[in-house]
Coordinates of C-alpha atoms in Angstrom, one line a residue:
Chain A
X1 CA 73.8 62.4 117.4
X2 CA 77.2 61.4 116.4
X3 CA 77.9 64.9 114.7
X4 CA 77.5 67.0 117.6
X5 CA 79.6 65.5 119.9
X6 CA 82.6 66.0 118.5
X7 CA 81.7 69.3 117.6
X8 CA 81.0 70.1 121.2
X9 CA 84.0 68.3 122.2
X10 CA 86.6 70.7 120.2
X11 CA 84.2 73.9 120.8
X12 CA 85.4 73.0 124.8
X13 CA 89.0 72.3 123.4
X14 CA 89.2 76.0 121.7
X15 CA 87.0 77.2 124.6
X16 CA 89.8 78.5 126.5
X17 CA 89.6 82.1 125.1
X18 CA 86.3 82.6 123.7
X19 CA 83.5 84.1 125.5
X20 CA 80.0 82.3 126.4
X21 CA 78.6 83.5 123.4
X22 CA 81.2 83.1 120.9
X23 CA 81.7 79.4 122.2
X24 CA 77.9 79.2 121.2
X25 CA 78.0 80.9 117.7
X26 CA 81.1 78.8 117.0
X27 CA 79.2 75.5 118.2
X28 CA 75.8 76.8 116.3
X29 CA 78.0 77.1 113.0
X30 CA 79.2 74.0 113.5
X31 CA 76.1 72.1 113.5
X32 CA 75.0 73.7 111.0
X33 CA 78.4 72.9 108.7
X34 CA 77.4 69.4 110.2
X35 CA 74.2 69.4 108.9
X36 CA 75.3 70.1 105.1
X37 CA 77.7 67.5 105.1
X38 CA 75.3 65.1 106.2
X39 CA 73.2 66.7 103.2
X40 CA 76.0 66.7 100.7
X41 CA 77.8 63.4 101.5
X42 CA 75.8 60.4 102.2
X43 CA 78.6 58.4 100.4
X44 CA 81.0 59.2 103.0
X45 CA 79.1 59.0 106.0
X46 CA 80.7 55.5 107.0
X47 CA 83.4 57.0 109.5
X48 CA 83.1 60.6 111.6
X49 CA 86.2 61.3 112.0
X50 CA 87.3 61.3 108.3
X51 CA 84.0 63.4 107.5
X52 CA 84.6 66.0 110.3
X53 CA 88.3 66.4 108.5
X54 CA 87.2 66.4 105.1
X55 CA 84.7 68.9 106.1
X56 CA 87.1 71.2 107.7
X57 CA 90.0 70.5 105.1
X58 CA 89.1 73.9 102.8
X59 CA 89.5 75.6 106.2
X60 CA 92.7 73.8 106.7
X61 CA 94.4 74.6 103.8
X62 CA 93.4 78.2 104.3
X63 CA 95.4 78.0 107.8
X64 CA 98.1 76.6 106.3
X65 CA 98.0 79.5 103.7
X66 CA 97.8 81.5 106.4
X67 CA 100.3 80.0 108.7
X68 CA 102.8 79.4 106.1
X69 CA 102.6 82.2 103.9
X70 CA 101.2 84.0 107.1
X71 CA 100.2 87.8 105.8
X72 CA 100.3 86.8 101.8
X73 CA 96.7 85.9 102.2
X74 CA 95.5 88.9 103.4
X75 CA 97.7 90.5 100.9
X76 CA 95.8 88.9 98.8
X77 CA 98.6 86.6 96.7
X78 CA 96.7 83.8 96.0
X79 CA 100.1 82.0 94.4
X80 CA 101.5 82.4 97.7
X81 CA 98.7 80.3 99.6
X82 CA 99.3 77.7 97.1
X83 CA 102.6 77.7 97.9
X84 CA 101.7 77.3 101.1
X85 CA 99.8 74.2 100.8
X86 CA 102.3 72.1 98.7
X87 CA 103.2 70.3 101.4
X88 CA 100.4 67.8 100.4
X89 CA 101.0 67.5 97.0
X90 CA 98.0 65.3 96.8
X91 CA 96.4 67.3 98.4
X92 CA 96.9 70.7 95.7
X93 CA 96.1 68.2 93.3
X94 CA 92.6 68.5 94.2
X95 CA 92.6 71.7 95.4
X96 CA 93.7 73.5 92.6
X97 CA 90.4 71.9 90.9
X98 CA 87.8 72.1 93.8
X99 CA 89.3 75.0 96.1
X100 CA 90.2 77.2 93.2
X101 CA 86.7 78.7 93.1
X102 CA 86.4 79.3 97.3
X103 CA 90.1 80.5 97.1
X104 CA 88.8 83.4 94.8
X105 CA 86.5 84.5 97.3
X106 CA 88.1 84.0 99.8
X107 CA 91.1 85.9 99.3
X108 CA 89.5 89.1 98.1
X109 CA 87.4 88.9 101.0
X110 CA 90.5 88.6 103.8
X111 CA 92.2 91.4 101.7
X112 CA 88.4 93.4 101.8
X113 CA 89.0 95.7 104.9
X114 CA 89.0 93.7 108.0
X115 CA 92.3 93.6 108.6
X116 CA 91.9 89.8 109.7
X117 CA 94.6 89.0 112.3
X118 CA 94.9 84.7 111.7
X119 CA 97.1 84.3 114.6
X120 CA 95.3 81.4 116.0
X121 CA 95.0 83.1 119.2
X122 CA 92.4 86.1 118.6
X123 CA 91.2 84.5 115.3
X124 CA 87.5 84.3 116.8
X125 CA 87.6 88.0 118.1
X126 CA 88.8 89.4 115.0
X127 CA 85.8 87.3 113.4
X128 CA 83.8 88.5 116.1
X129 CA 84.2 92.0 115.6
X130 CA 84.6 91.8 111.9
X131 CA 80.9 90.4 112.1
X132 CA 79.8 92.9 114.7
X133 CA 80.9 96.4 112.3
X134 CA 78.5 94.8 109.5
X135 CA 75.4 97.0 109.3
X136 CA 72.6 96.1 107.5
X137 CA 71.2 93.3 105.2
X138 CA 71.2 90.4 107.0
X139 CA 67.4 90.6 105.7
X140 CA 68.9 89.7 102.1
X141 CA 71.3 87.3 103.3
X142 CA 68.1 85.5 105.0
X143 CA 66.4 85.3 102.1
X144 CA 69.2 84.1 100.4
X145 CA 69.9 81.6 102.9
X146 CA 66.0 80.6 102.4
X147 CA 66.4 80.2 98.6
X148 CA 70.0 78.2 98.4
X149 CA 69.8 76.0 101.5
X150 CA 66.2 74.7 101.6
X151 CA 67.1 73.1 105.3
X152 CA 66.0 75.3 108.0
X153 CA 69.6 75.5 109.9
X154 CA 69.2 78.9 111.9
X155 CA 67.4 81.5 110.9
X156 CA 68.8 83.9 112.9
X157 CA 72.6 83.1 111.6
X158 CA 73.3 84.4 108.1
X159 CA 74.3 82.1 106.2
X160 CA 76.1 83.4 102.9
X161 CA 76.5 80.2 101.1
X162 CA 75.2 79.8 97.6
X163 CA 74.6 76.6 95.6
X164 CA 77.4 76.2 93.6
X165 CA 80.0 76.8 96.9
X166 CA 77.5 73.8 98.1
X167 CA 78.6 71.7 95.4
X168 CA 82.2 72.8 95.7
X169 CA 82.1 71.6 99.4
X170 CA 80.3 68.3 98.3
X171 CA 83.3 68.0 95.7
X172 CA 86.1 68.7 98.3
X173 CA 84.6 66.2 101.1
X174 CA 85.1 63.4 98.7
X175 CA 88.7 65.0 97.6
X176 CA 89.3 65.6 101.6
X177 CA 88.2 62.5 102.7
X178 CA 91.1 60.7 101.0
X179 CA 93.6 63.1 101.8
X180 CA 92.6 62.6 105.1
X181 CA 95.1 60.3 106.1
X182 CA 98.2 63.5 105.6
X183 CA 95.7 66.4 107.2
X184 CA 95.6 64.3 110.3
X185 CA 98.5 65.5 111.6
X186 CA 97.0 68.4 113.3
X187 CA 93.1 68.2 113.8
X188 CA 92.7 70.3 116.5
X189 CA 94.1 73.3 114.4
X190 CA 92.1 72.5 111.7
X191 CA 89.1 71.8 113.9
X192 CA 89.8 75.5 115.2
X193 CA 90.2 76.6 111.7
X194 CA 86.8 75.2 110.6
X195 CA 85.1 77.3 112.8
X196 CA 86.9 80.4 111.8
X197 CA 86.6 79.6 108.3
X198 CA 82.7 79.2 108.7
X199 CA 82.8 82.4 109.8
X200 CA 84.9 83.1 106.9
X201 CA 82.6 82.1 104.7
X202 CA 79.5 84.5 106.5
X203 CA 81.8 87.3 106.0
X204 CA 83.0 86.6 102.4
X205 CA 80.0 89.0 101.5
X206 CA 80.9 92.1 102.9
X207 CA 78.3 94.4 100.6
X208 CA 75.4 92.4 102.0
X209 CA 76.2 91.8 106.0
X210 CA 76.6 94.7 108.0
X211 CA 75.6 93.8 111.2
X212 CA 74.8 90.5 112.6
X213 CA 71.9 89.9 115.0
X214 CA 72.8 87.5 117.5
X215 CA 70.1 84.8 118.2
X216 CA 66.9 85.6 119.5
X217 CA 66.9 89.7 118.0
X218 CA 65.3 91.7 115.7
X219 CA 67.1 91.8 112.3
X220 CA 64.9 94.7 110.4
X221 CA 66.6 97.9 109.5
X222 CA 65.2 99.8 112.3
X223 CA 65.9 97.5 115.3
X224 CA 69.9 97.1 114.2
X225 CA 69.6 101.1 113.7
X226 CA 68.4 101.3 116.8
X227 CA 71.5 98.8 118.3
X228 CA 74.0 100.7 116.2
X229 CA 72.9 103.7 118.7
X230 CA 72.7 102.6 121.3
X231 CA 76.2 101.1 121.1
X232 CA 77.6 104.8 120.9
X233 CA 75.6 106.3 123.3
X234 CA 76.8 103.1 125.6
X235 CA 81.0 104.2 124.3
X236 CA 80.3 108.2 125.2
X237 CA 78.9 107.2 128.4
X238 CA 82.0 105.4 129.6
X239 CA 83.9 108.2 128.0
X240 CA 82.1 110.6 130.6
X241 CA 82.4 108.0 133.2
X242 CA 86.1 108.5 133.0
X243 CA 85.5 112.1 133.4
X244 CA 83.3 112.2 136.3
X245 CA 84.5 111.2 139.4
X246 CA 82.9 108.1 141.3
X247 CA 80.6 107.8 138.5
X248 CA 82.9 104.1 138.7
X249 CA 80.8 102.7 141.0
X250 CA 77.4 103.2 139.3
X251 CA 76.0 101.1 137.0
X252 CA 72.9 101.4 134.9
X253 CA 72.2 104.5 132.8
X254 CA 69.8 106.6 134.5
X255 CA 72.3 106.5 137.7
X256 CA 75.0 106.9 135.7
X257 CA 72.7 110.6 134.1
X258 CA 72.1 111.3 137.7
X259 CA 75.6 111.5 138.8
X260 CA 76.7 113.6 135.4
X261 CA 74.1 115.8 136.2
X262 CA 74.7 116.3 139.7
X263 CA 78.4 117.0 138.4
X264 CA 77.8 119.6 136.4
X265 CA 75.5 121.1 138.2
X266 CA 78.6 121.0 141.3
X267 CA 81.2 122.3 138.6
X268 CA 78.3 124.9 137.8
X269 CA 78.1 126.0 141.1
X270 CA 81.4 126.5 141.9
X271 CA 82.0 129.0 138.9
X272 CA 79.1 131.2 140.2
X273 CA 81.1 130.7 144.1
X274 CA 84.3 131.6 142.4
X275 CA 82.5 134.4 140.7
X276 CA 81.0 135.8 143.7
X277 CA 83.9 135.9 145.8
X278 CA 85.9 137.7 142.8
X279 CA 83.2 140.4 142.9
X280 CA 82.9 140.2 146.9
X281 CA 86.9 140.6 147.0
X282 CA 87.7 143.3 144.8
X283 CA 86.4 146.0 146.4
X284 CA 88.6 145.6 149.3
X285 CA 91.5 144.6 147.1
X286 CA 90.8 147.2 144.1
X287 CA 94.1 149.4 144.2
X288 CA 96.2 146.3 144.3
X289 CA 93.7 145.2 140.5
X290 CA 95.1 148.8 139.5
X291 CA 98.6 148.1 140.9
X292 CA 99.0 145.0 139.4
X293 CA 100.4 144.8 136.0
X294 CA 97.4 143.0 134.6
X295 CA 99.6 141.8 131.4
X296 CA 101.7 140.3 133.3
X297 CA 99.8 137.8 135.1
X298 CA 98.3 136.0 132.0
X299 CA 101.6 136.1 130.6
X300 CA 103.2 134.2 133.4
X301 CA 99.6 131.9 133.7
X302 CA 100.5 130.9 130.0
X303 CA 103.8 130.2 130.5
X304 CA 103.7 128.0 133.3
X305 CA 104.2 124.5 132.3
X306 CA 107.1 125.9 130.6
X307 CA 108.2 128.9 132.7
X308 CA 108.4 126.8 135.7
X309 CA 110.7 124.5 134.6
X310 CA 113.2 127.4 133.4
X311 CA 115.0 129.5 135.2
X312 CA 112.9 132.3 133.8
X313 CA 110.3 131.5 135.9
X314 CA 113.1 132.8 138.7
X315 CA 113.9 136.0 137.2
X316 CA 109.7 136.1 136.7
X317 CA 109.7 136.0 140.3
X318 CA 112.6 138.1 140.9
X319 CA 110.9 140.8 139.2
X320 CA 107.7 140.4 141.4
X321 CA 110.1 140.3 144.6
X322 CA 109.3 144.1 145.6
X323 CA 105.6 143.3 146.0
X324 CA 106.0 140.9 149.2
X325 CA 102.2 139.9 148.8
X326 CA 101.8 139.4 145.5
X327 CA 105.2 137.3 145.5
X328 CA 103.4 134.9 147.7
X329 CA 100.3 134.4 145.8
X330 CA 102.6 133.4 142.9
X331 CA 104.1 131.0 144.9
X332 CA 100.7 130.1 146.0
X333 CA 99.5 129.2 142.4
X334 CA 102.5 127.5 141.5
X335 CA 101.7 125.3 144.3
X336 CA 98.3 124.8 143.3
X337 CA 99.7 123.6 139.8
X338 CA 101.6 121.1 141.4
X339 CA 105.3 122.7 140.2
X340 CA 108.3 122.1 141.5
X341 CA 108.7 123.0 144.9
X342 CA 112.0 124.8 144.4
X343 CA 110.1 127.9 143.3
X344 CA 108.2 128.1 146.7
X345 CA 111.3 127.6 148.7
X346 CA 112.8 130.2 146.7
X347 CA 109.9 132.5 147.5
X348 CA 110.0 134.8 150.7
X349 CA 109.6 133.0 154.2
X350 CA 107.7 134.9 156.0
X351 CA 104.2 136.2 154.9
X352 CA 103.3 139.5 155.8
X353 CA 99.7 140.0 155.2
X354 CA 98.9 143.5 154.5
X355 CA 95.4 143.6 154.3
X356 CA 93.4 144.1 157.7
X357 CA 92.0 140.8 159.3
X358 CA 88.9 143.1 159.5
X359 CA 88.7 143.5 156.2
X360 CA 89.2 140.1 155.0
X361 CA 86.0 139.4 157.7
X362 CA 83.9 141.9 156.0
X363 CA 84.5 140.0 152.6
X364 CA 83.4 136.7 153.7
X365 CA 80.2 138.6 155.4
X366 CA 79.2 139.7 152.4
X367 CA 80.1 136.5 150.2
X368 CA 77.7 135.2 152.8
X369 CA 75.0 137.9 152.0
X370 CA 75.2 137.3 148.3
X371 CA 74.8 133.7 148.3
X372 CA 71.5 135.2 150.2
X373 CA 70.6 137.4 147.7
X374 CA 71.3 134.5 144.4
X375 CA 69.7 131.7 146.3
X376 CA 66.5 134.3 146.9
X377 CA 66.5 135.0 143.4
X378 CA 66.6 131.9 142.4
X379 CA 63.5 130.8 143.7
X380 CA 61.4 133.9 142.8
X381 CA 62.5 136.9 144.9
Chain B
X1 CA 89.8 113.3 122.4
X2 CA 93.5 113.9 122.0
X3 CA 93.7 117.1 120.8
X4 CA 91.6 118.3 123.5
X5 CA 94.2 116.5 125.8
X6 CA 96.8 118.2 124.4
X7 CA 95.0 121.8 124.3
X8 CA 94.0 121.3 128.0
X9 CA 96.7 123.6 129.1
X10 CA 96.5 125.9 126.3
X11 CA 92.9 126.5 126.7
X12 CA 93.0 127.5 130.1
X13 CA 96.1 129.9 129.6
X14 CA 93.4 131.6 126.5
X15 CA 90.9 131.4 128.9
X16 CA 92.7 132.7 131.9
X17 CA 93.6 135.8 129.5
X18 CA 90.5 136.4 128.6
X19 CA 88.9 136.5 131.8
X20 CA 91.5 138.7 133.7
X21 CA 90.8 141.3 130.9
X22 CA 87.5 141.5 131.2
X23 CA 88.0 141.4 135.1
X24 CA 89.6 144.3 134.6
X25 CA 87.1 146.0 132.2
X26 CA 84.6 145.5 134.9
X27 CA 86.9 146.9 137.4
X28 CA 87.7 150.1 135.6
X29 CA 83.9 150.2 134.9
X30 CA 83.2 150.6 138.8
X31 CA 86.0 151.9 140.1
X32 CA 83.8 155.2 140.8
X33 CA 82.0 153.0 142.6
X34 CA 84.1 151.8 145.9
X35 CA 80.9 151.4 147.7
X36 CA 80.8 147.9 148.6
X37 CA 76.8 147.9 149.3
X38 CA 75.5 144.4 148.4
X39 CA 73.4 145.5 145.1
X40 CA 76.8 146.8 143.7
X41 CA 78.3 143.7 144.5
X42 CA 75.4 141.6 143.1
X43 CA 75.6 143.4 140.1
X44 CA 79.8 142.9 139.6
X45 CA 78.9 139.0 140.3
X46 CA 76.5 139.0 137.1
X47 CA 78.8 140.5 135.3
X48 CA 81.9 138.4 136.3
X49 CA 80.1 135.4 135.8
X50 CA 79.1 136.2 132.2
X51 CA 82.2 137.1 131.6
X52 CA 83.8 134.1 132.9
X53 CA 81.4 132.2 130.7
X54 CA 81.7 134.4 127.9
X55 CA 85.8 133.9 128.3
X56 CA 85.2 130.1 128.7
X57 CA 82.8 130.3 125.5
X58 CA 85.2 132.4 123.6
X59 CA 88.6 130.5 124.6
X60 CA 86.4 127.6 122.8
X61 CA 85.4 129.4 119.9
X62 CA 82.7 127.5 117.6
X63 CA 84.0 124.1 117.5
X64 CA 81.7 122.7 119.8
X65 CA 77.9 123.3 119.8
X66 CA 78.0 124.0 123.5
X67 CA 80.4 127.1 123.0
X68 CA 78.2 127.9 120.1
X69 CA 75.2 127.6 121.4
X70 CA 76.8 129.9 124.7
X71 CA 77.7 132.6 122.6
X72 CA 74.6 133.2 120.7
X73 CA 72.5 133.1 124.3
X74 CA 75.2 135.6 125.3
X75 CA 75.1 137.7 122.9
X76 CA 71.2 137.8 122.7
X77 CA 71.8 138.6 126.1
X78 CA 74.2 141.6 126.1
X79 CA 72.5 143.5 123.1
X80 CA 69.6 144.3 126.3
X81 CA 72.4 144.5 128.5
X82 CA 73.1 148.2 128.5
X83 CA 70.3 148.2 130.8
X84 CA 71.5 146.3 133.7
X85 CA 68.2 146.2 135.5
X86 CA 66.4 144.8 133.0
X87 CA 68.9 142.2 132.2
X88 CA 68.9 141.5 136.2
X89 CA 64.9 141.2 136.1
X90 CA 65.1 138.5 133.1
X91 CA 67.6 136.6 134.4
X92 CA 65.8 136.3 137.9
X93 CA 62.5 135.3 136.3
X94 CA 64.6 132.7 133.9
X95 CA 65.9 131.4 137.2
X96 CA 62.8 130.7 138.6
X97 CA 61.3 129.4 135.7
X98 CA 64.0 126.6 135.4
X99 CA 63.7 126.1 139.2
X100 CA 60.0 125.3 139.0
X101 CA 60.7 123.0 135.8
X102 CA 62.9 121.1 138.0
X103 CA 60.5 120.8 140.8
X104 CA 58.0 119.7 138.2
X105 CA 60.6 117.1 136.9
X106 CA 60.9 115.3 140.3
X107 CA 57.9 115.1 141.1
X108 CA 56.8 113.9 137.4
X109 CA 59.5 110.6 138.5
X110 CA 63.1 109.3 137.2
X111 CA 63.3 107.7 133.7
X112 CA 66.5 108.1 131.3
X113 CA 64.2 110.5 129.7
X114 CA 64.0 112.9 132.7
X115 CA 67.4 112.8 132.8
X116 CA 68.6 113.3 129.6
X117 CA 66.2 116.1 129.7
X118 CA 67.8 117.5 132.9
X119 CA 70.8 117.2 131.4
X120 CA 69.7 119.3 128.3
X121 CA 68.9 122.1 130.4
X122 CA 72.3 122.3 132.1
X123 CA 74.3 121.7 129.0
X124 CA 73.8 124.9 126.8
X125 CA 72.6 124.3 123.2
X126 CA 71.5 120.6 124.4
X127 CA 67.9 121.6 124.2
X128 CA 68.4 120.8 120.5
X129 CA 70.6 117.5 120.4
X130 CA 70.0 114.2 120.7
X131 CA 71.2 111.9 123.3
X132 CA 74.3 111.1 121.7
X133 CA 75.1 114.0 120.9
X134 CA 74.2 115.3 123.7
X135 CA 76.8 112.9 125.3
X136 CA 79.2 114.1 123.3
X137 CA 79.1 117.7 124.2
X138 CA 78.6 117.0 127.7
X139 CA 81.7 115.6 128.2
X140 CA 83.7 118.3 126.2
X141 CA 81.8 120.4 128.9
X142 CA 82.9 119.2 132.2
X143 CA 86.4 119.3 131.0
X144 CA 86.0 123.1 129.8
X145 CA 84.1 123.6 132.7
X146 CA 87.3 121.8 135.1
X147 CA 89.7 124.2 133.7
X148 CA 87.6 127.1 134.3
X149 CA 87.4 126.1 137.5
X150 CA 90.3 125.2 138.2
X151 CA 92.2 129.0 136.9
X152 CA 89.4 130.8 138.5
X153 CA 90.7 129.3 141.8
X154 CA 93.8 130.2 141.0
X155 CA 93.0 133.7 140.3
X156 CA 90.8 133.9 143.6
X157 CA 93.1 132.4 145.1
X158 CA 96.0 135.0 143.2
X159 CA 94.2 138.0 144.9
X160 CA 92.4 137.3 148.0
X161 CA 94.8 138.1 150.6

């Protein structure tokens, strides 16, 4: 098969940054671009190389459009792509009659909302993912594919071409095989181009496509729903794998569920600890609750990020200074927020506890008995 | 996601408010009783820990179905609660009851359903969502969660000597 080599040949050229899989689609829609021409133009079938440029031609002009008059095209000033191709008079000569119609949908189509980036670089991804937000009737397109091209090319690959673009393409190999001899200059590009532009041409409907079943899958409403889902549910769970720690390692969902849970569960836990030892500890600590001027914490809690970078934060503290213990526990929670250290070095040296070792004992004795008393409760006391 | 980000700190300062007031509701509730016997002390715990959840609920508000879901199961919960033994009996037998669901669930074997299911009892409200959705809220829970750990430390940490 004279056709495919070639094909396969630049598919390895643009191989360089395309995945596995889009090296395939790209190859598949070649063939199948192969296959049409050998369909539609028996009269020039005498050389290769001056079918495989007339094929891709169209395409090549569109780069140029889109190289030359780079963003007009997306923009959707057709004039300009013209422009853009008057390089090759000849070339426009023909155009203007056989492209004219492509051109219309095209353009529209760039312009539509896919915000196609034709850098040559990430042409195929854009494509790609252009292809990949389509939802939907690739049922209709199949059928249409069905009715229009009567040779089974791929069933699974949508194929939105329609007769009369068929005959527009049979009319523009003959145009493009004589112009051949200027669009030379540059086959690989427009090789690379063809392959986009194939794609193009799959995407130019975007009321019917919405998403595109790669080979081998289910294409009814319910299986693509079914993708479409599980595609989020795949994006939140790396969202909470960011969240939970050394949930990196772990692949696979119901691992990945494990570890949430088990996180939650943790974080859970340690609100009913923290809990406990608030109740355990203010007993002992219940005239410094009624000493404390309880507006005056959450005020200085809600100003931290900004109080400690001020120097209010030191007249905060200044404030607090009679209160030796207290002064420390501030000192002791701006550490834990990771603040400047200045503040703590500002604080008071020395610590004086005032509260009995005895007492602080006790507490933890009975932090002890009421995890006791919750874990028996827990499991039927 | 960003606004979250960027109400991180601002959450936990609402929170941290809340909390320390009704830490110090509580406290003037028992200040009669200095007693530290253990069934006092038990019964403080249940109260702080609703009210650090209702704080962390509040501090929330309704935008997420978690908080939502929370505030409802806590308000159900505190129109019985005038009569604290009652509330302490239910809550015990709601605790066992989940324990032995979970028993139940390990044994029945691991699947992504067991899981999500597992997960929908730990996330409040999720008993109601579907997975993605139940994905969703999950993560805006462990960060709420975080931060409520995190200032609770802090306040712990604030007054134990």
């Amino acid at each position: 098969m004279l056709h495919s080599l070639p094909s396969l040949e630049s598919c390895n050229y643009n191989g360089i940054d395309m995945t596995v899989l889009e090296r395939q689609q790209a190859r598949l829609k070649w063939v199948q671009q192969q296959q049409q021409e050998q369909n539609y133009m028996v009269q020039n079938n005498s050389n290769n190389p001056v079918e495989l440029c007339a094929s891709s031609v169209p395409q090549f002009q569109a780069l140029f459009g889109s190289t030359l008059g780079s963003r007009q095209l997306v923009e959707q000033n057709r004039p300009e792509v013209y422009l853009g191709s008057d390089e090759f008079p000849k070339f426009v000569n023909f155009s203007v009659a056989g492209h004219g119609p492509d051109f219309v949908v095209a353009a529209p189509e760039a312009a539509a909302d896919y915000s196609i980036s034709r850098t040559s670089s990430c042409q195929m991804t854009a494509f790609q993912s252009a292809g990949m937000k389509e939802d939907g009737d690739n049922v209709i397109l199949e059928k249409m594919e069905s009715t229009t091209c009567g040779e089974s090319l791929n069933k699974r690959k949508a194929e939105a071409v329609v007769d009369h673009k068929c005959k527009d393409k049979k009319i523009k190999g003959e145009v493009e095989g004589e112009s051949e001899g200027k669009t030379k200059c540059s086959t690989e590009i427009s090789r690379n181009s063809s392959k986009e532009n194939s794609k193009a041409s799959e995407v130019q409907k975007p009321d019917y496509i919405h998403v595109r079943a790669r080979r081998g899958q289910a294409t009814d409403s319910h299986s693509l729903a079914e993708r479409a889902r599980r595609e989020k549910i795949s994006k939140k769970m790396k969202c909470l794998q960011d969240l939970v720690p050394g949930c990196n390692k772990i692949t696979g969902k119901a691992g990945m569920l494990d570890e949430i849970i088990n996180y939650v569960q943790s974080l859970q836990r340690q609100v009913e600890f923290l809990s406990m030892k608030l109740a355990a500890l203010n007993p002992s600590v219940e005239f410094n609750f009624d000493n404390l001027p309880a507006k005056e914490f959450p005020a200085y809690v809600a100003n931290f990020p900004a109080a400690a970078k001020l120097p209010a934060a030191m007249a905060n503290l200044g404030c607090l200074q009679f209160n030796p213990l207290r002064k420390e526990a501030v000192s002791c929670t701006v550490d834990a927020t990771m603040h400047p250290p200045q503040i703590t070095s500002e604080g008071i040296p020395s610590v004086p506890t005032s509260i009995p070792e005895q007492a602080i004992s006790s507490s933890c004795i009975t932090i002890l008995f009421l995890a006791g008393i919750i874990s028996g409760s827990r499991f039927g006391m | 996601m960003k606004p979250q980000n960027l109400s991180s700190s601002s959450l936990k300062s609402r929170f941290t408010t809340r909390f320390l007031r009704a830490l110090s509701r509580i406290n003037a509730q028992k200040q009669f009783t200095s007693t530290s016997s253990p069934r006092e002390i038990f019964q403080r715990y249940r109260r702080i820990k609703v009210a650090a959840d209702k704080s962390m609920a509040y501090s929330v508000r309704s935008r997420r179905r978690w908080s939502r879901a929370m505030l409802s199961k806590l308000r159900s919960r505190s129109s019985s609660n005038s009569f604290s033994s009652v509330t302490r009996v239910k809550k015990s037998s709601a605790a066992t009851k989940t324990g032995h669901e979970k028993e139940a669930k390990i044994k029945s074997g691991t699947g992504d359903q067991e899981e999500a299911d597992e997960l929908r009892e730990l996330v409040p409200g999720g008993e109601t969502m579907d997975l993605c959705n139940l994905l969703d809220e999950t993560a805006h829970y462990i960060k709420c969660l975080n931060t409520q750990v995190q200032a609770m430390r802090k306040i712990v940490d604030f007054y134990s000597p």
